[in-house]
Coordinates of C-alpha atoms in Angstrom, one line a residue:
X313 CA 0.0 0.0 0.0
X314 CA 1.6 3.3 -0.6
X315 CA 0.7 6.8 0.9
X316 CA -0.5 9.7 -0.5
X317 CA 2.3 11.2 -2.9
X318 CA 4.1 8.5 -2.9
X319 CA 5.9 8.0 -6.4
X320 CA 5.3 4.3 -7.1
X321 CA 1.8 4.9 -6.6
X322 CA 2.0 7.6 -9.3
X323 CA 3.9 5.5 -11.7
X324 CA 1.6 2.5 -10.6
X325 CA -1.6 4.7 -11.5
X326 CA 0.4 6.1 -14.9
X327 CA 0.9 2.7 -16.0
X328 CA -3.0 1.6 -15.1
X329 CA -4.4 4.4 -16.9
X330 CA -1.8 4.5 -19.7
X331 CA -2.7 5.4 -23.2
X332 CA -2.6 2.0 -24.4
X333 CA -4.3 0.9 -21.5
X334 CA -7.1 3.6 -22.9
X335 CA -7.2 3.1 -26.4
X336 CA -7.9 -0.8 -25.5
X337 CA -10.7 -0.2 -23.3
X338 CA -12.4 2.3 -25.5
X339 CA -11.9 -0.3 -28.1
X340 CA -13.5 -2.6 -26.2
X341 CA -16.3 -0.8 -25.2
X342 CA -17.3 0.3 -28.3
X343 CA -17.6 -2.9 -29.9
X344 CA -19.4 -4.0 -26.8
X345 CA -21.7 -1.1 -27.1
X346 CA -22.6 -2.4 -30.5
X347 CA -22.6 -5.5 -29.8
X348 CA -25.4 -4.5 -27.1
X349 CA -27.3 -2.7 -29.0
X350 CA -27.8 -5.5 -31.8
X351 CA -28.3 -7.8 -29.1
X352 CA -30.8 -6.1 -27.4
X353 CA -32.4 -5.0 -30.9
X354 CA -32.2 -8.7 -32.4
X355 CA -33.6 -9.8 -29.3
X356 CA -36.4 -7.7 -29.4
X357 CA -37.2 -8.0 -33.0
X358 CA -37.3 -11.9 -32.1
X359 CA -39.6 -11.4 -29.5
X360 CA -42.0 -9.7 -30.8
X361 CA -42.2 -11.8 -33.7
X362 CA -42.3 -15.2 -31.6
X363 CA -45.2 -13.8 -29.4
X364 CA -46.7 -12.9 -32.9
X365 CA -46.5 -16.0 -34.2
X366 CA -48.3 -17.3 -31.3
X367 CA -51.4 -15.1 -30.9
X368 CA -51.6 -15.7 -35.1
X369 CA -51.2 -19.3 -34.5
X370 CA -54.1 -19.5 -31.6
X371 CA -55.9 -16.7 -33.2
X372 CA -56.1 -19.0 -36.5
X373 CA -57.0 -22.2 -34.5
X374 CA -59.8 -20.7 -32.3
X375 CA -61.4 -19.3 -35.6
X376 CA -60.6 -23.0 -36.9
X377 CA -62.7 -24.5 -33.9
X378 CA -65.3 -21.8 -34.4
X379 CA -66.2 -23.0 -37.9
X380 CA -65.7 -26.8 -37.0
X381 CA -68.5 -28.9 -36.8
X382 CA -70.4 -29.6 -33.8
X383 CA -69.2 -33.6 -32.8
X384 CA -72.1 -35.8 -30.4
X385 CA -70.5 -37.2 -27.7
X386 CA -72.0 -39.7 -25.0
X387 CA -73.5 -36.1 -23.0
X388 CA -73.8 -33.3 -25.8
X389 CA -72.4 -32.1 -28.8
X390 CA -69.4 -30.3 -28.4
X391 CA -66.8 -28.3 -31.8
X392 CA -65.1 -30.9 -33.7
X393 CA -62.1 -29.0 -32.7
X394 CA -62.2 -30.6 -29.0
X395 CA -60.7 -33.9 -31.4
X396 CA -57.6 -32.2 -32.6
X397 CA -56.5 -30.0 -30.0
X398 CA -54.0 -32.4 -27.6
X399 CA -51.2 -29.6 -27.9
X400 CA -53.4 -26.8 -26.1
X401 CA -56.4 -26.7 -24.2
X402 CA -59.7 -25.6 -25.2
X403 CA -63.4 -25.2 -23.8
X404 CA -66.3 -23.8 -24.5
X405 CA -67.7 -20.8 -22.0
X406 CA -71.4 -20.8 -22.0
X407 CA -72.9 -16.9 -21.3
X408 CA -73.4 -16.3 -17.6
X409 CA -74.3 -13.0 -15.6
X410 CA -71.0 -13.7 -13.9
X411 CA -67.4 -15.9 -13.5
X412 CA -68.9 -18.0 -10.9
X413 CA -71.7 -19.2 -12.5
X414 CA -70.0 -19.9 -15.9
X415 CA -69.7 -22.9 -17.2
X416 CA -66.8 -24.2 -19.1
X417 CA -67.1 -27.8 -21.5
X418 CA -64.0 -29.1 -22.2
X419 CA -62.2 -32.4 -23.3
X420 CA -62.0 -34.5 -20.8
X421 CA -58.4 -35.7 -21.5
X422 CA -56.8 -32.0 -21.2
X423 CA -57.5 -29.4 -18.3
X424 CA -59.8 -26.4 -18.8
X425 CA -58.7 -23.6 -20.1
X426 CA -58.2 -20.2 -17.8
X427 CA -61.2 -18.0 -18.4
X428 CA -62.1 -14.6 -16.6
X429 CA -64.1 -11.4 -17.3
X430 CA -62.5 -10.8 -20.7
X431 CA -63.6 -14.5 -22.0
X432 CA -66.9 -13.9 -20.3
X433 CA -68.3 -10.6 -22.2
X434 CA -67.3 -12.2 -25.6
X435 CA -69.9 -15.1 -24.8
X436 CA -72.0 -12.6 -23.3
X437 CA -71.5 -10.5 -27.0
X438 CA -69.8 -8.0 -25.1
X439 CA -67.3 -8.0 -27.0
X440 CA -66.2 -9.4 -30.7
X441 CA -62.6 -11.0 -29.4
X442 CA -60.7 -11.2 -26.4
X443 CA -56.6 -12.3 -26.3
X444 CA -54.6 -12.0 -23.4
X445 CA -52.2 -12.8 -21.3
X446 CA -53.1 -15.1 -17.8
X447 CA -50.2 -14.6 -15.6
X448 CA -51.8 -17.1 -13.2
X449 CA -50.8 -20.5 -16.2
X450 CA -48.0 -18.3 -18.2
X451 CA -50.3 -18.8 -21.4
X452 CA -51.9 -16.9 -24.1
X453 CA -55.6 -17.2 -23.9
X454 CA -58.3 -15.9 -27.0
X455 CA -61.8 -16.4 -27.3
X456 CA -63.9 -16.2 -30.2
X457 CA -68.1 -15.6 -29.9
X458 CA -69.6 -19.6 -30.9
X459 CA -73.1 -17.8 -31.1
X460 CA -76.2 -18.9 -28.7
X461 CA -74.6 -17.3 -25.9
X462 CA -71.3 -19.6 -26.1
X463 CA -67.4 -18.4 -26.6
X464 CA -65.0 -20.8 -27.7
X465 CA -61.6 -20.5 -25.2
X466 CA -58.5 -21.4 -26.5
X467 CA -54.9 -21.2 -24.2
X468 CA -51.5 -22.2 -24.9
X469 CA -48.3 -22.1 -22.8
X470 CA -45.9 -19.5 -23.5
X471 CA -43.5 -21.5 -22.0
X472 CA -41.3 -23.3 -25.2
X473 CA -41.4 -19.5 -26.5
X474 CA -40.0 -18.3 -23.6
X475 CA -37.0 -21.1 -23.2
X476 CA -36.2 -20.4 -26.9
X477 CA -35.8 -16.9 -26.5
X478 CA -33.9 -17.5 -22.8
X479 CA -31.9 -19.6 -25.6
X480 CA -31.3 -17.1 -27.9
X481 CA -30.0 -14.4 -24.9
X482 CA -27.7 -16.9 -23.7
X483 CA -26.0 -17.4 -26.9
X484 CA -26.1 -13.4 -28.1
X485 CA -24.6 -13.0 -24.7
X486 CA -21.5 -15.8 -25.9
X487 CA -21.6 -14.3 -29.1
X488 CA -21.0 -10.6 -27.5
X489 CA -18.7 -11.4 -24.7
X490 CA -16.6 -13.0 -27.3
X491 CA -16.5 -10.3 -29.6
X492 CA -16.0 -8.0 -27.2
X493 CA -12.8 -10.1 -26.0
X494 CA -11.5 -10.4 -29.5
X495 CA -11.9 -6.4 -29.7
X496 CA -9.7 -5.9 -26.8
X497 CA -7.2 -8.2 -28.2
X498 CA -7.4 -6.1 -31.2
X499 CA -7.3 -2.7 -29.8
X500 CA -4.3 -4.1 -27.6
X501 CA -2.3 -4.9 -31.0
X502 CA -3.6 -2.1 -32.3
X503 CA -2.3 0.3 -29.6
X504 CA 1.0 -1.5 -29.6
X505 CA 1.7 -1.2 -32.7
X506 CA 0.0 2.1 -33.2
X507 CA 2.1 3.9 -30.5
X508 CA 5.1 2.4 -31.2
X509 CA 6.5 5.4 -32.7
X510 CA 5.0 7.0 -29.0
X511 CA 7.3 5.2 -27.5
X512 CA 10.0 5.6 -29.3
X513 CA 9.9 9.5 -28.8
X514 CA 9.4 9.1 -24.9
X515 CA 12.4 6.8 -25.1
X516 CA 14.2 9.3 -26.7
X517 CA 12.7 12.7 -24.6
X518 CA 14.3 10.0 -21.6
X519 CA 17.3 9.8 -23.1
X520 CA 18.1 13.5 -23.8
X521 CA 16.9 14.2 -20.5
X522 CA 19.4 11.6 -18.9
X523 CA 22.5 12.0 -21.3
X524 CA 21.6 14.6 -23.6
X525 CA 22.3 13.4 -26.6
X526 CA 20.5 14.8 -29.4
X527 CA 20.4 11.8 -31.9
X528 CA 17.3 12.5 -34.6
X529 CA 15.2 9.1 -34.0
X530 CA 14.4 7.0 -37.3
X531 CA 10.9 7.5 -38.9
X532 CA 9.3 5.1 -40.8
X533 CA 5.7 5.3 -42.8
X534 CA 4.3 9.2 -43.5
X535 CA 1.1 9.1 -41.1
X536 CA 0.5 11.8 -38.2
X537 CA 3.0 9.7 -35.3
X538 CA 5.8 9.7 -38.3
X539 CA 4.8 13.6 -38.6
X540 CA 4.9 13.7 -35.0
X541 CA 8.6 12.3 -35.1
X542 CA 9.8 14.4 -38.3
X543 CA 8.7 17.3 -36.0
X544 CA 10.7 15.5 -32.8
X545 CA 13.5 15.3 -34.8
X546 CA 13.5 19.0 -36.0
X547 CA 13.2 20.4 -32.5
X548 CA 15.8 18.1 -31.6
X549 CA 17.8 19.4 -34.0
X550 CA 16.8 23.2 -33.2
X551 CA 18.8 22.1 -29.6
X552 CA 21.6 20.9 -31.6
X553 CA 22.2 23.7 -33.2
X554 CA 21.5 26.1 -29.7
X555 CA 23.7 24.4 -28.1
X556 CA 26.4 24.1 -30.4
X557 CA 26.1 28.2 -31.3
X558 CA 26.3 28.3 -27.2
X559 CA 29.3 26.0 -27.1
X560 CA 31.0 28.5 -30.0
X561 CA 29.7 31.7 -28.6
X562 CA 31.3 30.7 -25.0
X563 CA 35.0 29.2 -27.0
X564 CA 34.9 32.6 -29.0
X565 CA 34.4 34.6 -25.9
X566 CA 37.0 32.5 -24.1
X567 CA 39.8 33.1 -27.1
X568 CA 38.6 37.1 -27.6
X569 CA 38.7 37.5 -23.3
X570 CA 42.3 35.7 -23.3
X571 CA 44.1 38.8 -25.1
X572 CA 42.9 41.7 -22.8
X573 CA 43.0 39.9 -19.8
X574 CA 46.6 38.5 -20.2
X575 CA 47.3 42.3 -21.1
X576 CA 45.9 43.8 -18.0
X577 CA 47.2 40.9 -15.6
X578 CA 51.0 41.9 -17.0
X579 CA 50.3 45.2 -16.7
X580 CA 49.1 45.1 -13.1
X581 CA 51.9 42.7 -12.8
X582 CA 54.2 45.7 -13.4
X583 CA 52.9 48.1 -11.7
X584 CA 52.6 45.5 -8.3
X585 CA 56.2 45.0 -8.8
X586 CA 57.3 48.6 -9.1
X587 CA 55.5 48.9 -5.9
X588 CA 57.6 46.4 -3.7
X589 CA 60.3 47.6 -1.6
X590 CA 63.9 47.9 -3.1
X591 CA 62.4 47.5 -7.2
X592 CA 63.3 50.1 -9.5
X593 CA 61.0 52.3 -9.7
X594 CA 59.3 53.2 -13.2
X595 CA 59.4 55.8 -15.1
X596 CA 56.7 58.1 -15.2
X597 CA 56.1 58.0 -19.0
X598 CA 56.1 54.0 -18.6
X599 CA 53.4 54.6 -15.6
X600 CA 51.2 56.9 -18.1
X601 CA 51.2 54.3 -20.9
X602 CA 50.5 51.2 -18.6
X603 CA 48.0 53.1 -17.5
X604 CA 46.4 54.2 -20.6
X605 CA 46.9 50.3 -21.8
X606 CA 44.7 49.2 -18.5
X607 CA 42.1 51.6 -19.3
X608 CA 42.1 50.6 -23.4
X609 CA 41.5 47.0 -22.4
X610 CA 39.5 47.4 -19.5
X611 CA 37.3 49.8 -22.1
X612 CA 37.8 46.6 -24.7
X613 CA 36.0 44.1 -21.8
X614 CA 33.5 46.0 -21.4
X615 CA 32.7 46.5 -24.8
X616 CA 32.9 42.9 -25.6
X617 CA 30.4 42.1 -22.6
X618 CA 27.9 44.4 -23.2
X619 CA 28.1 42.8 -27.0
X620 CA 27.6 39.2 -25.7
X621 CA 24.7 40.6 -23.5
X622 CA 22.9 42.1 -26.0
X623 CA 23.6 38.9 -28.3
X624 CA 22.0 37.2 -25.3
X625 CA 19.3 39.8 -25.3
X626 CA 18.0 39.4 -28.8
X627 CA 17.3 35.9 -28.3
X628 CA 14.2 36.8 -26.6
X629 CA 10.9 36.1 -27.7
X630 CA 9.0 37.4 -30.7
X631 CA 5.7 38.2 -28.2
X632 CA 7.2 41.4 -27.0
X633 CA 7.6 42.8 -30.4
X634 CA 5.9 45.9 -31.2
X635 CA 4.9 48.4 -33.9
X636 CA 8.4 50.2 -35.0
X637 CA 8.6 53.1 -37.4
X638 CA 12.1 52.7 -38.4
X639 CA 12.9 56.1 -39.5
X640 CA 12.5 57.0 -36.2
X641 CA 15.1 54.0 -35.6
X642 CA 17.2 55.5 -37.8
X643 CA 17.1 59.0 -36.8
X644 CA 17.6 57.7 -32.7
X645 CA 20.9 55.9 -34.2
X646 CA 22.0 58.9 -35.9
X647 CA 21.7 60.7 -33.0
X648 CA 23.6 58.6 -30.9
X649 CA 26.7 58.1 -33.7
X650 CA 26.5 61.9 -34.3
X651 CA 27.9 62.9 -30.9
X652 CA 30.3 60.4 -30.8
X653 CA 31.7 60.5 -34.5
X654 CA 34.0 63.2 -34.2
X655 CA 34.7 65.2 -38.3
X656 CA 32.9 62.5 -39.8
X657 CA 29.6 63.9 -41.6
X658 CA 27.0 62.4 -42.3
X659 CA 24.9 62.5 -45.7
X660 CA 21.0 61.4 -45.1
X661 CA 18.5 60.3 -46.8
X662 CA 15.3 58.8 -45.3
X663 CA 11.6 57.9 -46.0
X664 CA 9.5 56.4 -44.0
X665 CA 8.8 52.5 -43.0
X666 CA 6.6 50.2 -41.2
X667 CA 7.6 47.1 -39.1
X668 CA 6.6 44.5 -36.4
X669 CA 9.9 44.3 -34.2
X670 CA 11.7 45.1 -31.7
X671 CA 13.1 49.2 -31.0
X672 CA 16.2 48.9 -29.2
X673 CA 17.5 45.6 -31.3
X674 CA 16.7 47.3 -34.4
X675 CA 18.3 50.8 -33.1
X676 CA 21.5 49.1 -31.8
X677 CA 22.1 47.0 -35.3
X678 CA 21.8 50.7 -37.1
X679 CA 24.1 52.0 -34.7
X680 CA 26.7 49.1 -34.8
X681 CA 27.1 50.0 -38.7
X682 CA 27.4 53.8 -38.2
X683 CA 30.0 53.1 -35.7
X684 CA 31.5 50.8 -37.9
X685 CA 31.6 53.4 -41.0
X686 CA 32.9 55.9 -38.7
X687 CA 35.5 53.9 -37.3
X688 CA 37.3 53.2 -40.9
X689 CA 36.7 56.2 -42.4
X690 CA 39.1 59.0 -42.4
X691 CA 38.4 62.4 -41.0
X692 CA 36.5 64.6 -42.3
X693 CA 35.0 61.8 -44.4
X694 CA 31.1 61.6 -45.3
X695 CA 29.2 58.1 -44.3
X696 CA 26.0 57.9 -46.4
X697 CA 23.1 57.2 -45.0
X698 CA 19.8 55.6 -46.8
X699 CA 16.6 54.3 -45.8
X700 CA 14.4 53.1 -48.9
X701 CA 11.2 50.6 -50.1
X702 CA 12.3 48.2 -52.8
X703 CA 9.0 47.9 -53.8
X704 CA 8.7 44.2 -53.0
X705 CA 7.5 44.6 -49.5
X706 CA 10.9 45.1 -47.9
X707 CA 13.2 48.1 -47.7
X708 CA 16.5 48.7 -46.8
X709 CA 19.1 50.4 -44.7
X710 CA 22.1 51.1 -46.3
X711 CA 25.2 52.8 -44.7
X712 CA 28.9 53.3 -46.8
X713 CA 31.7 54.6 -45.4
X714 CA 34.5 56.5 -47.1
X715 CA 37.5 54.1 -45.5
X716 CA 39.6 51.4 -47.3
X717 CA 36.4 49.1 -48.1
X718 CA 36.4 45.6 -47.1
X719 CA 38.6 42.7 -49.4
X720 CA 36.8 40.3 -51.5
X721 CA 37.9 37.4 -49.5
X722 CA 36.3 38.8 -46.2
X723 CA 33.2 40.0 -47.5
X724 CA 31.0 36.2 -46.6
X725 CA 32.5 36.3 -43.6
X726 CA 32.3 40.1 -41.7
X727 CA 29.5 39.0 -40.0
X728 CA 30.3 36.3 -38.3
X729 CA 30.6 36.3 -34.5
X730 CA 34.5 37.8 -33.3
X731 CA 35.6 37.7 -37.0
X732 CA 37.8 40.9 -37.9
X733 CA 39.7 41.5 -40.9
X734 CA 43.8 42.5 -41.2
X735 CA 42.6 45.9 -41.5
X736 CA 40.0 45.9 -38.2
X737 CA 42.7 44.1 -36.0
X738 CA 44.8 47.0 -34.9
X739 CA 41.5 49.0 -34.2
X740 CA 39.4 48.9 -31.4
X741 CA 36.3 46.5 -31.3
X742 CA 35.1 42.9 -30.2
X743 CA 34.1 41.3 -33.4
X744 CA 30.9 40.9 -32.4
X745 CA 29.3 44.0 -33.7
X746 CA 28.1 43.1 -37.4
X747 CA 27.3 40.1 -36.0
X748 CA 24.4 41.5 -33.4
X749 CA 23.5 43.5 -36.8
X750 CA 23.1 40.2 -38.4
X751 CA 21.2 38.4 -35.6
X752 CA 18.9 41.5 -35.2
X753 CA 18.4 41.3 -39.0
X754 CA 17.1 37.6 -38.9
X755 CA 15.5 37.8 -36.0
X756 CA 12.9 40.4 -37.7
X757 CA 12.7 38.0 -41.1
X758 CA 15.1 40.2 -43.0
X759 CA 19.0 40.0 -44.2
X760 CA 22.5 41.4 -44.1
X761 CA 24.6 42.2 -46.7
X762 CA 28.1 43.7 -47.3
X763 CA 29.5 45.2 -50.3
X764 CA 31.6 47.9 -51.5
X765 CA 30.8 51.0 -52.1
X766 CA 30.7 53.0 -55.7
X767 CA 32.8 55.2 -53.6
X768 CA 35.3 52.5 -52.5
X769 CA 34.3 52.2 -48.9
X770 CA 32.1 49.4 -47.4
X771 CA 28.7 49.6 -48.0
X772 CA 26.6 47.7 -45.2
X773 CA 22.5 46.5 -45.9
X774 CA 19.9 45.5 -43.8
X775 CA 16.9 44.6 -45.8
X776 CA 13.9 44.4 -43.4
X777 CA 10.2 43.2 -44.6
X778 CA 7.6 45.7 -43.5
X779 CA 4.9 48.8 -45.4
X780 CA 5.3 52.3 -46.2
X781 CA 4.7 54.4 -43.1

């Protein structure tokens, strides 16, 4: 017995009530609701036409012994019918004012047959027929007028009716238990084989769960369980793929963390040693730039982590998106790259456009390319700036810079995650930049692209689906 929360009573009532459990019973007791109803239907149809049969049958003999001759025997003459009628009893009711002074003739080798009011007003001429049921003898009794005051009374036992249809129950009963035994074998195949595939998938939910391994599970046939699978599989798949751009993300991060924080633990190295008694000291000139190099790469780190935060940021659900007039987008970025651009001008050309997204993703991949034009162009250079429909339900945001442009063999792969090219390496940055632009860009059903420039620069696009504002 277990107690109340008690895990193997869970499992135990799992198991009972498991699905196969619950496709066999409902198996089962559909087929033996059908098999009840044409039981109980067949029954009944073979009822009522056994009981028919017999109240035609009696009906057709006591009109027989009406028209049958009268027959003189040793005290009166009495229906020929009294001769032929072993297999049922007969008599014939003379009128009376009541049952107890009736009197009923009848053969003396067979027992009278029950009579009552009903038998009585036909003799009478009450009334033209009478046939019922006497409950007293379990028989069918009718009675026909004989004329001169007289009824003839015919009853017959119900009984051989009654044990063939007790017959007929017993084997519908055999006939329906069977069937509905060979409908739960059935179902049980049916389920087993039928949720197979079920299995297979809880197996394998079981198995990521305890090991984590990913492996897509083999479908077979094209119904909805192989479906089911395929979709299994993909989702399966959709974790692969997470958790392998997780495992890259965190070994990128790792190898980009490795430079700046190997620079800064020197550097604090030197300056701990300068500190301790009897070490030269440093020279003032070497104290500025160690300095200055701590602050470049502690600036670098937090660059980089507020780029892998807002990587980890745009993975949030599509729910929270919102309405997003991107010129306004635009404009904000502008704003921003403005007052931290320095010479560089800007050359602007916007019309309005329509989205479902998210602001701040949107506004920081727009400002990641600004930044990015103004870092490699020269000063007092002009970055171009253009928002524009393409007439196929998307538009684009395009920004080119003025600065050496980007070679042909880099151009696939600027925006992948910590990727820089010869030219970026000796400038500031954490790689990660186009890549957010990239992520932000797919994440809103749209694209990246770079290019050059007709001017020789780089010329970076996001191409966004949306409508004319």
């Amino acid at each position: 017995m277990t107690e109340p929360g008690d895990p193997r009573g869970t499992r135990w009532g799992a198991r009972r009530f498991s699905l196969r459990g619950r496709v066999t019973l409902l198996a089962a007791a559909c087929v033996a609701g059908a098999v009840a109803l044409v039981s109980i239907g067949a029954y009944m149809v073979v009822r009522s036409n056994l009981y028919q049969q017999l109240d035609d049958s009696l009906m057709a003999r006591a009109q027989a012994a009406v028209k049958s001759p009268q027959v003189q025997t040793q005290l009166q003459q009495v229906p020929g019918a009294f001769l032929a009628s072993a297999d049922l009893q007969i008599g014939q009711l003379n009128a009376a004012p009541d049952v107890q002074h009736a009197v009923m003739t009848y053969p003396t080798s067979s027992s009278p047959p029950p009579f009552g009011q009903d038998e009585l007003n036909v003799a009478n001429g009450d009334s033209v027929q009478s046939l019922r049921t006497d409950f007293r003898t379990d028989s069918r009794v009718v009675a026909l007028p004989n004329g001169h005051g007289e009824a003839i009374v015919l009853a017959q036992s119900m009984g051989p009716t009654k044990r063939t249809l007790n017959e007929l129950a017993l084997v519908l009963f055999l006939i329906g238990g069977a069937g509905i035994l060979v409908a739960a074998a059935a179902g049980t195949a049916v389920a087993r084989a039928g949720l197979r595939p079920v299995d297979r998938l809880t197996s394998a939910a079981e198995r990521v769960s305890r090991t984590g391994d990913l492996r897509p599970i083999p479908v077979s046939g094209d119904d909805e369980l192989a479906r089911l699978t395929q979709t299994f599989n993909t989702m399966l798949g959709a974790v692969a793929d997470s958790q392998e751009r997780q495992r890259q993300l965190v070994a990128d991060a790792g190898h980009e963390l490795r430079t700046p924080l190997t620079s800064l633990r020197t550097n604090l190295e030197l300056l701990l040693a300068a500190g301790k008694p009897g070490a030269p000291p440093l020279r003032d000139e070497d104290r500025v730039d160690i300095i200055a190099d701590i602050s470049g790469q502690l600036d670098e780190l937090t660059q980089l982590i507020g780029d892998l935060v807002e990587l980890a940021r745009q993975d949030e659900p599509r729910e929270r998106f919102e309405r997003v007039e991107l010129l306004d987008v635009v404009e904000r970025a502008l704003d921003r790259a403005r007052r931290r651009a320095g010479e560089i001008n800007f050359d602007v050309s916007l019309q309005p456009w329509v989205l479902t997204g998210d602001n701040s993703s949107l506004e920081r991949a727009v400002l990641n390319l600004l930044d990015n034009a103004v870092k490699f162009s020269p000063p007092d250079a002009t970055v171009w700036v253009r928002l524009y429909p393409l007439g196929d339900g998307t538009a684009v945001v395009e920004v080119a810079d003025a600065g050496p442009g980007i070679a042909e063999e880099d151009l696939p792969k600027v925006f992948d995650r910590f990727y820089r090219s010869s030219e970026a390496r000796t400038l500031p940055g954490s790689g990660l930049g186009l890549a957010i632009v990239k992520h932000a860009a797919e994440r809103h059903g749209g694209a990246v692209y770079a290019s050059r420039a007709p001017e020789g620069g780089a010329l970076m696009t996001i191409r966004l689906p949306g409508a004319p504002g």
